[in-house]
XYZ file of C-alpha atoms in Angstrom:
184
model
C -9.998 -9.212 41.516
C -11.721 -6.121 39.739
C -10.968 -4.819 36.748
C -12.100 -1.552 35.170
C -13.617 -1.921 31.208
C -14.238 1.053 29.316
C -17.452 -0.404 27.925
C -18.226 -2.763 30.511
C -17.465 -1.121 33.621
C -16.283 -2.639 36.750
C -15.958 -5.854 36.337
C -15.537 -8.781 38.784
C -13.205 -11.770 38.853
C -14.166 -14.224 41.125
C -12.138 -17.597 41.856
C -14.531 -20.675 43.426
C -13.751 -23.543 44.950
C -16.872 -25.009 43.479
C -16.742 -23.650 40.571
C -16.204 -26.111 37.337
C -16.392 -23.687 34.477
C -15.812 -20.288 33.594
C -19.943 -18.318 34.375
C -20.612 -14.723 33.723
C -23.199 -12.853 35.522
C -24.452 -9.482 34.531
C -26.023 -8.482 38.344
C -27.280 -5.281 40.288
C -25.656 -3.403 36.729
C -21.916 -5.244 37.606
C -20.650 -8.137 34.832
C -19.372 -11.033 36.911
C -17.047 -13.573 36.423
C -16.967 -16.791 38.182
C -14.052 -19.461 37.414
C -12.033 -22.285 38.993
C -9.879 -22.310 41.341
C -7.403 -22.784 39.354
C -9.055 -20.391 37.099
C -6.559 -18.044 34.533
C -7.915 -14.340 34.540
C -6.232 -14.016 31.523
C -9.129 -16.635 30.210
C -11.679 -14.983 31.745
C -10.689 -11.520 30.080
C -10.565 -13.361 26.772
C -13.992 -14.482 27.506
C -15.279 -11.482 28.146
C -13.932 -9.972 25.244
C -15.863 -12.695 23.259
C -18.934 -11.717 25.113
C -18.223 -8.366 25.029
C -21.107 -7.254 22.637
C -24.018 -8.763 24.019
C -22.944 -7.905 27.475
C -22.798 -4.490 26.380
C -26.388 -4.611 24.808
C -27.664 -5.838 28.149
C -26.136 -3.114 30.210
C -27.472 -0.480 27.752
C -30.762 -1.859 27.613
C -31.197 -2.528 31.376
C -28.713 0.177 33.238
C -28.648 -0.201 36.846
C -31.097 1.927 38.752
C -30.746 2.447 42.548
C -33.819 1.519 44.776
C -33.987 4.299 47.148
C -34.668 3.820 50.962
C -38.788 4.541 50.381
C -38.559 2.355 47.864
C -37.326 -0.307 49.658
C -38.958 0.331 53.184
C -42.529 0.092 50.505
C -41.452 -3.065 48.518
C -40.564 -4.709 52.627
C -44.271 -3.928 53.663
C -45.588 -5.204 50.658
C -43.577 -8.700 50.792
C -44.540 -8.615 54.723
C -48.300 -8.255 53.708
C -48.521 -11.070 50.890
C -45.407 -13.639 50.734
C -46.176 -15.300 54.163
C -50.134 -15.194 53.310
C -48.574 -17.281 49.667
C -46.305 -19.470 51.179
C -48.637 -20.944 53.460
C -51.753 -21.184 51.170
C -49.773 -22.918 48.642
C -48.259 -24.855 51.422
C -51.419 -25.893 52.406
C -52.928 -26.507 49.084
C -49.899 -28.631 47.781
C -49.212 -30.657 51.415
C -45.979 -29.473 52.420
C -44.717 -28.157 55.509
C -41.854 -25.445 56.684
C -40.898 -23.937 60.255
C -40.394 -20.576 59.562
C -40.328 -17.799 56.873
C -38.137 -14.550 56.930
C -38.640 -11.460 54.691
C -34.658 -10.347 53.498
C -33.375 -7.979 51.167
C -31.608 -10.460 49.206
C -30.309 -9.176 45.732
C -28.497 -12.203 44.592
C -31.319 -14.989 45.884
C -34.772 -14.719 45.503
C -35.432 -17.472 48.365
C -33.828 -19.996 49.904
C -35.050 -23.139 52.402
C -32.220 -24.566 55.272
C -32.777 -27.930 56.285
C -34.533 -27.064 59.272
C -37.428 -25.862 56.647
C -36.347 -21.773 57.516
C -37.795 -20.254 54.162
C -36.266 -16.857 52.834
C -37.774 -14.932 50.528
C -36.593 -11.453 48.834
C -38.587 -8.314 49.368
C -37.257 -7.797 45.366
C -39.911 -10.711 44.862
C -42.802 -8.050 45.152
C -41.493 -7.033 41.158
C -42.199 -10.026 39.780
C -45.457 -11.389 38.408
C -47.575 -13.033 40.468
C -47.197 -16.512 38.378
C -43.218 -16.308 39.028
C -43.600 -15.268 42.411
C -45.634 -18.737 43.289
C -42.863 -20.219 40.993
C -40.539 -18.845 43.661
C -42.232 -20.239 46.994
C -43.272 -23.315 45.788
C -39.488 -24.028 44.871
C -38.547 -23.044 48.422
C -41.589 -25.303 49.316
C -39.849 -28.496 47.212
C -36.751 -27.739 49.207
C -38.622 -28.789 52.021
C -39.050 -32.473 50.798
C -35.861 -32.196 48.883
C -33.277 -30.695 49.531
C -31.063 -30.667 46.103
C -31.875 -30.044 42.577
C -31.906 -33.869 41.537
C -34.183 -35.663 39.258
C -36.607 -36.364 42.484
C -37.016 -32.291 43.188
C -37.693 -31.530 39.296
C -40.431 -34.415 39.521
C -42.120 -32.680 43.004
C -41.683 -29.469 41.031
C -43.391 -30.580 37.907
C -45.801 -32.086 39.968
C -46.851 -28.189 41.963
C -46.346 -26.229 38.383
C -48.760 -28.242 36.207
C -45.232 -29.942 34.110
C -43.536 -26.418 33.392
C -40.747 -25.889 36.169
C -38.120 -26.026 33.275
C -40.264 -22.855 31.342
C -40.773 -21.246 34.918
C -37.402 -21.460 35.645
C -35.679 -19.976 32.286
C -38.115 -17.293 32.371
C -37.376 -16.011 35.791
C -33.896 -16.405 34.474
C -34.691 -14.018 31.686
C -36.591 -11.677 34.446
C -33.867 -12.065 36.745
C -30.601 -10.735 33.978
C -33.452 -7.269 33.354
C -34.363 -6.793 36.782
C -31.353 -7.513 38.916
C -29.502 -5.450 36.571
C -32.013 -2.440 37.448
C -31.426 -3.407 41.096
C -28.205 -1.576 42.712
């Protein structure tokens, strides 16, 4: 369901299966809302009327900007030139293994591994530091050994990141709200 704010925008209400609680996603400029099932929109309103403020603040201080086709077609060659050369040096230098890698144009993942060790990794990972963008492969690279986000994969990840996967991972949160916001 989409609803039109006057301050937010377009918003979207999303029911999932999977989802447990009520999550809301600011994304490529768009506030999301995710929600049970069984999930009342009225609730979800409400909810965004309690976040209302600080959603707003985002979207003012990151307001989507469109990546035109140059842009793109530059940030693909790029991410064709380095990502495959990272993924397997640090799959070399860290002992882990993977079939194949594919370049997408992913807006909503920045990689992903399938458990025939197929890595995906977004073009959109050429905006991110280098430190976050070995953050990103080597958590594809985990996948490969495990293939959930259980105790076992945080160890393996702690293990490739020096004992700061946790930091890594709320701070490519933090990148992620600014950047896929500029992202439309």
């Amino acid at each position: 369901k989409i609803v039109e704010d006057k301050d937010l925008g377009m918003v979207i209400l999303r029911k999932n299966i999977r989802s447990r609680l009520y999550t809301i996603r600011l994304r490529q400029g768009k506030v999301s809302v995710s929600m049970p099932l069984f999930g009342s929109y009225k609730h979800a309103i409400e909810l965004l009327n309690i976040h209302r403020e600080s959603l707003y603040e985002k979207l003012k201080k990151y307001p989507p900007v469109s990546v035109n086709d140059s842009e793109e077609k530059k940030l693909r060659k790029q991410a064709k030139e380095y990502l495959p050369q990272r993924l397997e040096l640090l799959a070399s230098k860290y002992g882990f293994s993977y079939n194949s890698v594919k370049i997408t144009k992913s807006k909503g993942r920045w990689g992903s591994c399938s458990s025939k060790k197929n890595i995906n990794l977004s073009l959109y990972l050429m905006k991110l530091p280098p430190y976050l963008i070995d953050y990103v492969i080597l958590h594809e690279l985990c996948h490969t050994k495990e293939m959930n986000h259980g105790p076992q994969f945080w160890l393996l990840m702690d293990q490739v990141t020096g004992g700061i996967a946790k930091k890594l991972k709320k701070e490519l949160k933090q990148v992620s709200i600014s950047l896929y916001s500029k992202l439309d």
